[in-house]
Short mmCIF file of C-alpha atoms (C1' of nucleotides) in Angstrom, two decimals:
data_model
loop_
_atom_site.label_atom_id
_atom_site.label_comp_id
_atom_site.label_asym_id
_atom_site.label_seq_id
_atom_site.Cartn_x
_atom_site.Cartn_y
_atom_site.Cartn_z
CA MET A 1 24.48 -7.20 -4.44
CA ARG A 2 26.26 -9.93 -2.62
CA THR A 3 24.21 -13.02 -2.00
CA GLY A 4 26.07 -14.27 1.08
CA THR A 5 26.09 -17.76 -0.40
CA GLU A 6 28.80 -17.20 -2.85
CA LYS A 7 31.89 -18.94 -1.69
CA GLU A 8 34.02 -15.99 -2.75
CA LYS A 9 37.29 -15.76 -1.10
CA ARG A 10 36.83 -14.72 2.58
CA SER A 11 37.07 -10.97 2.74
CA ARG A 12 39.31 -9.26 5.11
CA GLY A 13 37.53 -7.63 7.87
CA ARG A 14 34.99 -8.72 10.49
CA PRO A 15 32.74 -11.33 8.96
CA ARG A 16 28.97 -10.78 8.75
CA GLY A 17 26.96 -12.20 11.47
CA PHE A 18 24.08 -12.97 9.21
CA ILE A 19 23.14 -14.68 5.89
CA THR A 20 21.59 -12.36 3.31
CA GLU A 21 18.88 -14.81 2.28
CA GLU A 22 17.93 -15.56 5.79
CA VAL A 23 17.46 -11.82 6.44
CA LEU A 24 15.37 -11.49 3.28
CA GLU A 25 13.17 -14.19 4.39
CA LYS A 26 12.54 -12.61 7.71
CA VAL A 27 12.11 -9.14 6.43
CA ARG A 28 9.64 -10.62 3.81
CA GLY A 29 7.11 -11.29 6.53
CA VAL A 30 7.02 -7.73 7.67
CA PHE A 31 6.83 -6.17 4.16
CA LEU A 32 4.25 -8.83 3.11
CA ALA A 33 1.97 -7.89 6.15
CA LYS A 34 2.40 -4.15 6.16
CA GLY A 35 3.52 -3.21 2.72
CA PHE A 36 6.45 -1.08 1.88
CA THR A 37 5.31 2.28 3.27
CA GLY A 38 3.67 0.69 6.23
CA ALA A 39 6.67 -1.27 7.43
CA SER A 40 9.02 0.75 9.69
CA LEU A 41 12.64 0.18 9.89
CA ASP A 42 12.24 -0.58 13.55
CA GLU A 43 9.99 -3.53 12.66
CA LEU A 44 12.12 -4.61 9.83
CA SER A 45 15.44 -4.64 11.79
CA ALA A 46 13.75 -6.26 14.77
CA ALA A 47 12.39 -9.03 12.51
CA ALA A 48 15.72 -9.44 10.80
CA GLY A 49 17.50 -9.56 14.23
CA LEU A 50 19.86 -6.79 12.89
CA ASN A 51 20.60 -3.21 13.82
CA ARG A 52 19.74 -0.73 11.28
CA PRO A 53 23.24 0.19 10.28
CA SER A 54 23.75 -3.37 9.29
CA LEU A 55 20.67 -3.39 7.15
CA TYR A 56 21.80 -0.18 5.47
CA ALA A 57 25.28 -1.45 4.90
CA ALA A 58 24.01 -4.63 3.35
CA PHE A 59 21.09 -3.25 1.27
CA GLY A 60 21.22 0.54 1.08
CA ASP A 61 18.01 2.26 1.86
CA LYS A 62 14.48 0.97 2.56
CA GLU A 63 13.42 0.91 -1.08
CA GLN A 64 16.43 -1.21 -2.10
CA LEU A 65 15.81 -3.60 0.69
CA TYR A 66 12.18 -3.92 -0.40
CA ILE A 67 13.16 -4.49 -3.93
CA ALA A 68 15.69 -7.19 -2.90
CA THR A 69 12.96 -8.83 -0.83
CA LEU A 70 10.52 -8.74 -3.60
CA ARG A 71 12.91 -10.24 -6.12
CA PHE A 72 13.86 -12.84 -3.65
CA TYR A 73 10.27 -13.77 -3.01
CA GLY A 74 9.42 -13.61 -6.72
CA THR A 75 12.29 -15.81 -7.79
CA LYS A 76 11.48 -18.41 -5.07
CA SER A 77 7.91 -18.29 -6.17
CA ILE A 78 8.66 -18.85 -9.82
CA GLU A 79 10.95 -21.72 -8.82
CA GLY A 80 8.08 -23.35 -7.05
CA LEU A 81 5.85 -22.71 -10.02
CA ASP A 82 8.22 -24.30 -12.43
CA ALA A 83 8.63 -27.36 -10.18
CA ILE A 84 4.92 -28.05 -9.95
CA LEU A 85 4.43 -27.46 -13.67
CA ALA A 86 7.22 -29.84 -14.37
CA GLY A 87 5.65 -32.54 -12.12
CA PRO A 88 3.44 -35.51 -13.11
CA GLY A 89 -0.03 -35.54 -14.26
CA THR A 90 -2.11 -33.76 -16.84
CA ILE A 91 -1.70 -30.04 -17.25
CA GLN A 92 -5.12 -29.64 -15.75
CA GLN A 93 -3.90 -31.48 -12.62
CA ARG A 94 -0.68 -29.53 -12.40
CA LEU A 95 -2.47 -26.21 -13.00
CA ALA A 96 -4.93 -27.15 -10.15
CA ARG A 97 -1.89 -28.05 -8.00
CA VAL A 98 -0.25 -24.57 -8.70
CA TYR A 99 -3.48 -22.77 -7.52
CA SER A 100 -3.90 -25.01 -4.54
CA ALA A 101 -0.35 -24.29 -3.37
CA ALA A 102 -0.65 -20.59 -4.09
CA ILE A 103 -4.01 -20.37 -2.20
CA ASP A 104 -2.48 -22.11 0.79
CA LEU A 105 0.26 -19.52 0.91
CA TYR A 106 -2.12 -16.68 0.24
CA THR A 107 -4.52 -17.57 3.04
CA ALA A 108 -1.86 -18.62 5.53
CA PRO A 109 -2.61 -17.32 9.01
CA PRO A 110 -2.47 -14.99 10.73
CA HIS A 111 -2.59 -12.45 8.02
CA ARG A 112 -4.01 -13.92 4.82
CA PRO A 113 -1.34 -12.00 3.03
CA GLY A 114 -2.03 -12.72 -0.53
CA CYS A 115 0.89 -12.28 -2.79
CA MET A 116 3.64 -9.68 -2.18
CA ILE A 117 3.71 -8.41 -5.73
CA VAL A 118 -0.03 -8.00 -6.15
CA GLY A 119 -0.82 -7.14 -2.54
CA THR A 120 2.02 -4.72 -1.64
CA ALA A 121 4.05 -3.75 -4.65
CA ALA A 122 1.12 -2.54 -6.74
CA VAL A 123 0.26 0.32 -4.36
CA GLU A 124 3.70 1.85 -4.51
CA SER A 125 4.07 1.78 -8.22
CA PRO A 126 3.05 5.34 -9.04
CA THR A 127 5.41 6.67 -6.37
CA TYR A 128 8.30 4.31 -6.74
CA PRO A 129 8.97 3.42 -10.35
CA LYS A 130 11.80 1.07 -9.43
CA ILE A 131 9.32 -0.99 -7.47
CA ALA A 132 6.89 -0.93 -10.35
CA GLU A 133 9.55 -2.08 -12.70
CA ALA A 134 10.63 -5.08 -10.46
CA ALA A 135 7.03 -6.05 -9.91
CA ALA A 136 6.22 -5.89 -13.61
CA GLU A 137 9.24 -7.96 -14.34
CA LEU A 138 8.26 -10.70 -11.91
CA LEU A 139 4.63 -10.79 -13.20
CA ALA A 140 6.12 -11.34 -16.67
CA ALA A 141 8.30 -14.01 -15.41
CA ILE A 142 5.42 -15.71 -13.75
CA GLU A 143 3.55 -15.60 -16.98
CA LYS A 144 6.56 -16.98 -18.91
CA SER A 145 6.71 -19.85 -16.53
CA LEU A 146 3.05 -20.57 -17.10
CA GLU A 147 3.54 -20.35 -20.79
CA ARG A 148 6.36 -22.91 -20.69
CA GLY A 149 3.91 -25.19 -18.80
CA PHE A 150 1.20 -24.81 -21.48
CA ALA A 151 3.71 -25.03 -24.41
CA ALA A 152 5.04 -28.35 -22.93
CA SER A 153 1.46 -29.65 -22.61
CA ASP A 154 -0.61 -31.48 -25.21
CA LEU A 155 -3.29 -28.81 -25.29
CA PRO A 156 -4.38 -27.49 -28.71
CA ARG A 157 -2.11 -24.78 -29.99
CA LYS A 158 -5.05 -22.38 -30.15
CA PRO A 159 -5.39 -20.47 -27.93
CA ALA A 160 -1.65 -20.01 -27.98
CA PRO A 161 0.25 -20.88 -24.73
CA ALA A 162 0.99 -17.26 -24.24
CA ALA A 163 -2.70 -16.41 -24.18
CA ARG A 164 -3.48 -19.29 -21.86
CA ALA A 165 -0.67 -18.05 -19.58
CA ARG A 166 -2.05 -14.49 -19.44
CA MET A 167 -5.43 -15.86 -18.47
CA ALA A 168 -3.98 -18.32 -15.78
CA GLY A 169 -1.92 -15.48 -14.40
CA ALA A 170 -4.94 -13.18 -14.29
CA ILE A 171 -6.83 -15.82 -12.31
CA MET A 172 -3.91 -16.14 -9.90
CA TYR A 173 -3.74 -12.30 -9.35
CA ALA A 174 -7.40 -12.13 -8.62
CA ILE A 175 -7.11 -15.03 -6.20
CA ALA A 176 -4.29 -13.11 -4.34
CA ILE A 177 -6.42 -10.04 -4.11
CA ARG A 178 -9.41 -11.77 -2.76
CA ALA A 179 -7.34 -13.71 -0.33
CA ARG A 180 -5.74 -10.51 1.11
CA LEU A 181 -9.27 -9.04 1.42
CA GLY A 182 -10.41 -12.03 3.48
CA ALA A 183 -11.71 -14.62 1.17
CA LYS A 184 -11.75 -18.12 2.64
CA ALA A 185 -9.46 -20.75 1.17
CA ALA A 186 -12.23 -23.08 0.36
CA ASP A 187 -14.01 -20.56 -1.76
CA LEU A 188 -10.86 -19.66 -3.57
CA LYS A 189 -10.18 -23.28 -4.28
CA ALA A 190 -13.50 -23.84 -5.69
CA PHE A 191 -13.18 -20.79 -7.87
CA ALA A 192 -9.71 -21.94 -9.02
CA ASN A 193 -10.88 -25.51 -9.82
CA SER A 194 -13.84 -24.07 -11.78
CA MET A 195 -11.33 -22.05 -13.83
CA VAL A 196 -8.96 -24.83 -14.68
CA PRO A 197 -11.14 -26.41 -17.37
CA THR A 198 -11.81 -23.01 -18.93
CA ILE A 199 -8.08 -22.16 -19.16
CA CYS A 200 -7.30 -25.61 -20.58
CA ALA A 201 -10.19 -25.70 -22.97
CA MET B 1 -22.40 10.62 7.78
CA ARG B 2 -23.74 13.63 6.25
CA THR B 3 -23.62 13.77 2.46
CA GLY B 4 -23.88 17.51 2.07
CA THR B 5 -26.55 17.08 -0.64
CA GLU B 6 -29.44 16.18 1.61
CA LYS B 7 -31.70 19.17 1.86
CA GLU B 8 -32.12 18.84 5.47
CA LYS B 9 -33.28 21.92 7.30
CA ARG B 10 -30.45 24.42 7.22
CA SER B 11 -28.54 23.91 10.49
CA ARG B 12 -27.97 26.84 12.79
CA GLY B 13 -24.32 27.87 13.00
CA ARG B 14 -21.91 28.86 10.31
CA PRO B 15 -22.49 26.87 7.09
CA ARG B 16 -19.91 24.64 5.63
CA GLY B 17 -17.64 26.07 2.97
CA PHE B 18 -17.60 22.86 1.05
CA ILE B 19 -19.67 19.97 -0.31
CA THR B 20 -18.82 16.57 1.09
CA GLU B 21 -18.89 14.81 -2.22
CA GLU B 22 -16.66 17.34 -3.97
CA VAL B 23 -14.21 16.82 -1.11
CA LEU B 24 -14.28 13.08 -1.54
CA GLU B 25 -13.59 13.35 -5.22
CA LYS B 26 -10.54 15.61 -4.67
CA VAL B 27 -9.34 13.46 -1.89
CA ARG B 28 -9.74 10.31 -3.92
CA GLY B 29 -7.03 11.45 -6.30
CA VAL B 30 -4.51 11.56 -3.42
CA PHE B 31 -5.47 8.19 -1.93
CA LEU B 32 -5.57 6.62 -5.42
CA ALA B 33 -2.05 7.75 -6.31
CA LYS B 34 -0.37 7.23 -2.87
CA GLY B 35 -2.50 4.69 -1.07
CA PHE B 36 -3.84 5.07 2.47
CA THR B 37 -0.53 4.93 4.38
CA GLY B 38 1.42 6.90 1.74
CA ALA B 39 -1.08 9.81 1.64
CA SER B 40 -0.34 12.46 4.30
CA LEU B 41 -2.91 14.68 5.80
CA ASP B 42 -1.13 17.68 4.45
CA GLU B 43 -1.55 16.43 0.82
CA LEU B 44 -5.07 15.39 1.55
CA SER B 45 -6.12 18.72 2.98
CA ALA B 46 -4.24 20.60 0.37
CA ALA B 47 -6.11 18.73 -2.39
CA ALA B 48 -9.33 19.22 -0.67
CA GLY B 49 -8.81 22.83 -0.27
CA LEU B 50 -9.58 22.46 3.42
CA ASN B 51 -7.68 22.76 6.68
CA ARG B 52 -7.14 19.74 8.66
CA PRO B 53 -9.50 20.40 11.51
CA SER B 54 -12.31 20.76 8.94
CA LEU B 55 -11.55 17.36 7.54
CA TYR B 56 -11.56 15.98 11.05
CA ALA B 57 -14.74 17.52 12.07
CA ALA B 58 -16.36 16.20 8.78
CA PHE B 59 -15.00 12.71 8.60
CA GLY B 60 -13.16 11.76 11.82
CA ASP B 61 -9.67 10.37 11.54
CA LYS B 62 -7.71 9.52 8.38
CA GLU B 63 -9.05 5.90 8.35
CA GLN B 64 -12.65 7.03 8.30
CA LEU B 65 -11.85 9.52 5.54
CA TYR B 66 -10.23 6.86 3.47
CA ILE B 67 -13.14 4.40 4.03
CA ALA B 68 -15.64 7.24 3.10
CA THR B 69 -13.58 7.93 0.01
CA LEU B 70 -13.42 4.19 -0.88
CA ARG B 71 -17.16 3.75 -0.51
CA PHE B 72 -17.86 6.86 -2.55
CA TYR B 73 -15.58 5.64 -5.30
CA GLY B 74 -16.92 2.17 -5.20
CA THR B 75 -20.60 3.30 -5.32
CA LYS B 76 -19.87 5.56 -8.19
CA SER B 77 -18.12 2.79 -10.04
CA ILE B 78 -20.90 0.33 -9.62
CA GLU B 79 -23.42 2.88 -10.84
CA GLY B 80 -21.31 3.20 -14.01
CA LEU B 81 -21.08 -0.57 -14.19
CA ASP B 82 -24.90 -0.91 -13.98
CA ALA B 83 -25.50 1.73 -16.54
CA ILE B 84 -23.23 0.10 -19.08
CA LEU B 85 -24.65 -3.31 -18.44
CA ALA B 86 -28.22 -1.98 -18.76
CA GLY B 87 -27.37 -0.40 -22.09
CA PRO B 88 -27.82 -1.55 -25.74
CA GLY B 89 -26.26 -4.40 -27.55
CA THR B 90 -25.44 -7.97 -26.82
CA ILE B 91 -23.99 -8.97 -23.40
CA GLN B 92 -20.68 -9.47 -25.12
CA GLN B 93 -20.75 -5.94 -26.43
CA ARG B 94 -21.85 -4.47 -23.09
CA LEU B 95 -19.10 -6.54 -21.21
CA ALA B 96 -16.47 -5.33 -23.70
CA ARG B 97 -17.72 -1.72 -23.11
CA VAL B 98 -17.35 -2.28 -19.33
CA TYR B 99 -13.81 -3.41 -19.67
CA SER B 100 -12.96 -0.63 -22.17
CA ALA B 101 -14.31 2.08 -19.83
CA ALA B 102 -12.45 0.46 -16.90
CA ILE B 103 -9.21 0.33 -18.70
CA ASP B 104 -9.55 3.99 -19.72
CA LEU B 105 -9.82 4.93 -16.00
CA TYR B 106 -7.18 2.65 -14.88
CA THR B 107 -4.49 3.81 -17.33
CA ALA B 108 -5.39 7.49 -17.03
CA PRO B 109 -2.41 9.75 -17.02
CA PRO B 110 -0.36 10.69 -15.21
CA HIS B 111 -0.35 7.81 -12.69
CA ARG B 112 -1.94 4.81 -14.29
CA PRO B 113 -3.73 4.35 -10.97
CA GLY B 114 -5.63 1.12 -11.61
CA CYS B 115 -8.51 0.66 -9.23
CA MET B 116 -8.68 2.06 -5.79
CA ILE B 117 -10.01 -1.06 -4.19
CA VAL B 118 -7.50 -3.51 -5.71
CA GLY B 119 -4.67 -1.10 -5.94
CA THR B 120 -4.68 0.58 -2.49
CA ALA B 121 -7.16 -1.01 -0.18
CA ALA B 122 -5.77 -4.47 -0.50
CA VAL B 123 -2.35 -3.66 1.00
CA GLU B 124 -3.93 -2.21 4.20
CA SER B 125 -6.26 -5.16 4.77
CA PRO B 126 -4.09 -7.02 7.30
CA THR B 127 -3.50 -3.88 9.36
CA TYR B 128 -7.00 -2.24 9.04
CA PRO B 129 -9.81 -4.59 9.28
CA LYS B 130 -12.39 -1.97 8.63
CA ILE B 131 -10.79 -1.16 5.31
CA ALA B 132 -10.64 -4.75 4.41
CA GLU B 133 -14.33 -5.09 5.15
CA ALA B 134 -15.35 -2.14 3.02
CA ALA B 135 -13.20 -3.28 0.26
CA ALA B 136 -14.51 -6.78 0.42
CA GLU B 137 -18.13 -5.53 0.43
CA LEU B 138 -17.44 -3.38 -2.63
CA LEU B 139 -15.97 -6.30 -4.55
CA ALA B 140 -19.07 -8.29 -3.73
CA ALA B 141 -21.23 -5.53 -4.90
CA ILE B 142 -19.27 -5.25 -8.16
CA GLU B 143 -19.79 -9.05 -8.66
CA LYS B 144 -23.39 -8.66 -7.89
CA SER B 145 -23.77 -5.96 -10.60
CA LEU B 146 -22.02 -8.25 -13.08
CA GLU B 147 -24.24 -11.09 -11.95
CA ARG B 148 -27.36 -9.07 -12.68
CA GLY B 149 -26.09 -8.32 -16.10
CA PHE B 150 -25.49 -11.96 -16.94
CA ALA B 151 -28.86 -12.96 -15.37
CA ALA B 152 -30.62 -10.51 -17.64
CA SER B 153 -28.81 -11.75 -20.73
CA ASP B 154 -29.90 -14.61 -23.05
CA LEU B 155 -26.73 -16.74 -22.24
CA PRO B 156 -27.13 -20.34 -21.27
CA ARG B 157 -27.94 -20.78 -17.48
CA LYS B 158 -24.90 -22.89 -17.18
CA PRO B 159 -22.29 -21.68 -16.11
CA ALA B 160 -24.60 -19.78 -13.63
CA PRO B 161 -24.59 -15.99 -13.71
CA ALA B 162 -22.76 -15.94 -10.43
CA ALA B 163 -19.96 -18.02 -11.80
CA ARG B 164 -19.64 -15.85 -14.88
CA ALA B 165 -19.59 -12.81 -12.56
CA ARG B 166 -16.81 -14.20 -10.51
CA MET B 167 -14.79 -14.81 -13.58
CA ALA B 168 -15.58 -11.36 -15.15
CA GLY B 169 -14.70 -9.71 -11.85
CA ALA B 170 -11.32 -11.68 -11.60
CA ILE B 171 -10.41 -10.50 -15.07
CA MET B 172 -11.21 -6.96 -14.14
CA TYR B 173 -9.06 -7.12 -10.93
CA ALA B 174 -6.17 -8.48 -12.93
CA ILE B 175 -6.49 -5.77 -15.43
CA ALA B 176 -6.39 -3.20 -12.62
CA ILE B 177 -3.27 -4.66 -11.20
CA ARG B 178 -1.52 -4.75 -14.48
CA ALA B 179 -2.50 -1.24 -15.25
CA ARG B 180 -1.10 0.02 -11.95
CA LEU B 181 2.18 -1.87 -12.75
CA GLY B 182 2.51 -0.01 -16.06
CA ALA B 183 0.73 -2.17 -18.60
CA LYS B 184 -0.32 -0.26 -21.81
CA ALA B 185 -4.00 0.37 -22.41
CA ALA B 186 -3.81 -1.37 -25.87
CA ASP B 187 -2.44 -4.55 -24.39
CA LEU B 188 -5.16 -4.57 -21.61
CA LYS B 189 -7.87 -3.96 -24.13
CA ALA B 190 -6.61 -6.80 -26.32
CA PHE B 191 -6.53 -9.02 -23.30
CA ALA B 192 -9.97 -7.97 -22.18
CA ASN B 193 -11.44 -8.50 -25.65
CA SER B 194 -9.92 -11.90 -25.80
CA MET B 195 -11.60 -12.83 -22.53
CA VAL B 196 -15.08 -11.68 -23.44
CA PRO B 197 -16.02 -14.67 -25.60
CA THR B 198 -14.61 -17.06 -22.92
CA ILE B 199 -16.66 -15.44 -20.25
CA CYS B 200 -19.78 -15.50 -22.40
CA ALA B 201 -19.21 -19.06 -23.71
"C1'" DT C 1 -28.81 44.24 17.75
"C1'" DA C 2 -27.61 40.50 21.12
"C1'" DG C 3 -26.91 35.60 22.02
"C1'" DG C 4 -26.19 30.97 20.50
"C1'" DT C 5 -24.09 27.74 17.45
"C1'" DT C 6 -21.26 25.71 14.08
"C1'" DT C 7 -17.36 26.07 11.01
"C1'" DT C 8 -12.95 27.99 9.82
"C1'" DA C 9 -7.91 29.21 10.50
"C1'" DT C 10 -3.52 29.35 13.00
"C1'" DG C 11 -0.50 27.00 15.27
"C1'" DC C 12 1.30 23.57 18.44
"C1'" DG C 13 2.80 19.13 20.64
"C1'" DA C 14 4.02 14.48 21.08
"C1'" DT C 15 5.55 10.93 18.64
"C1'" DA C 16 7.46 8.03 14.96
"C1'" DC C 17 9.97 8.08 11.02
"C1'" DG C 18 14.22 7.31 7.86
"C1'" DG C 19 18.86 7.67 8.02
"C1'" DT C 20 23.63 8.26 9.92
"C1'" DA C 21 27.98 9.28 13.13
"C1'" DC C 22 30.96 7.25 16.00
"C1'" DA C 23 33.33 4.15 18.72
"C1'" DG C 24 34.23 -0.58 19.78
"C1'" DA C 25 34.68 -5.61 18.30
"C1'" DA C 26 36.16 -9.40 15.35
"C1'" DA C 27 38.35 -11.16 11.75
"C1'" DT C 28 42.54 -11.29 8.31
"C1'" DA C 29 47.27 -9.66 6.35
"C1'" DC C 30 51.86 -8.90 7.20
"C1'" DG D 1 52.17 -9.12 17.55
"C1'" DT D 2 50.68 -5.18 15.09
"C1'" DA D 3 48.12 -2.91 11.51
"C1'" DT D 4 44.23 -2.96 8.67
"C1'" DT D 5 39.68 -3.91 7.18
"C1'" DT D 6 35.03 -4.86 7.92
"C1'" DC D 7 31.05 -5.32 10.72
"C1'" DT D 8 28.11 -4.38 15.12
"C1'" DG D 9 25.75 -1.66 18.56
"C1'" DT D 10 24.31 2.52 20.77
"C1'" DA D 11 22.85 6.73 20.42
"C1'" DC D 12 21.45 10.45 17.92
"C1'" DC D 13 19.60 14.16 14.37
"C1'" DG D 14 16.32 16.58 11.60
"C1'" DT D 15 12.10 15.93 9.79
"C1'" DA D 16 7.35 14.65 8.84
"C1'" DT D 17 3.52 12.70 10.82
"C1'" DC D 18 -1.21 12.62 12.94
"C1'" DG D 19 -4.22 14.70 15.74
"C1'" DC D 20 -5.90 18.57 18.56
"C1'" DA D 21 -6.47 23.11 21.39
"C1'" DT D 22 -7.87 27.49 20.82
"C1'" DA D 23 -9.77 31.57 19.15
"C1'" DA D 24 -11.72 34.13 15.38
"C1'" DA D 25 -15.31 34.26 11.75
"C1'" DA D 26 -19.88 33.43 9.78
"C1'" DC D 27 -24.48 32.34 10.03
"C1'" DC D 28 -29.28 31.75 12.36
"C1'" DT D 29 -32.73 32.99 15.87
"C1'" DA D 30 -35.01 36.20 18.53
#
DNA sequence: TAGGTTTTATGCGATACGGTACAGAAATAC
DNA sequence: GTATTTCTGTACCGTATCGCATAAAACCTA
């Protein structure tokens, strides 16, 4: 897939009137709110400010567009995760910051969307194996990021960083689910804060 | 809603050719695999062995049918949860049994469906508030059941049973998500077993 | 048996859906 | 300037969708 940012030699014909990443950002809002099946191409192209043929030429069909959006969202999220985990403070403080930032995104108005992977990709998994595969890869990458954070900390080596990462990831997924089902940010933050010492024990 | 099992006085006209709960069980398989939006009325009525007008007369529209199915599924699940938690053994053993039973259901072939609440209701929440409400109620009931189990155990009163229940529930939701995204039962069971001592610490 | 009542079965209708054909527009290559 | 390539916009196609109208069937009451 072309990213639109590569400064490859200007191709010959009429240039694109959009930037791929901007389209993915706009489309993400629709997929995040409605899910893959629930989002119609009318809504998607309206949100993107593009006509359907342009979407199709750029991304292929709806499934490929969804997967591109999911990977874009996941990659951005993991970058944010890495950044917070590489920041200052104890691992407890950084982990708490990770949860706080996640909860702010998960409970953002107006939809309290939760996480795109947990909240929208999971439901399609049995029907669309490629979506399941992309989602599983992203969850694995999230846990790898957490594992790096724990490995670089001064926590005891037992439990292993990978085990701590699985646990920290599980708590994050649960928060995402509860956010999408309407849980209040304050409750989720209290829960997250109560889990940090357990994960870092 | 009539349950079909109430032995209310036989009504006057032609009797129903189906039992409500049996229909809900059959329909559940379709909703569980495809989600609310992804399941078509053709699939649903075929699975139920009913024609669409019969479904409509009995349940109303698709949303109401889905919510009835969700509540049926949730209530049955909570009964199973209560039963295991009321069984023999230490709370650690009983909690491990809960997870093992859940993982068997979540990873059942051919679809590895996970949990209906977490795997299919969550995605619809922003669009269908009544589904969100029913799902949130069921999660709360699950945590209440877990809380009763911890309250009846001989674990220390700190952390409080409610806090343990939130944690145990979070682990269950995370397992459901990972199951639907393709995780292997053995990996999930290892994870669950590793979490039991932490939850019961 | 006749009448009343509820559930089935067939089939339809209006709409929304995903996806595409085609012609015109905007850029580069020669 | 002309040709070529690529993208945009309109308009459309076939299909699948949800939900319902209608009439026949099955049962109870009398």
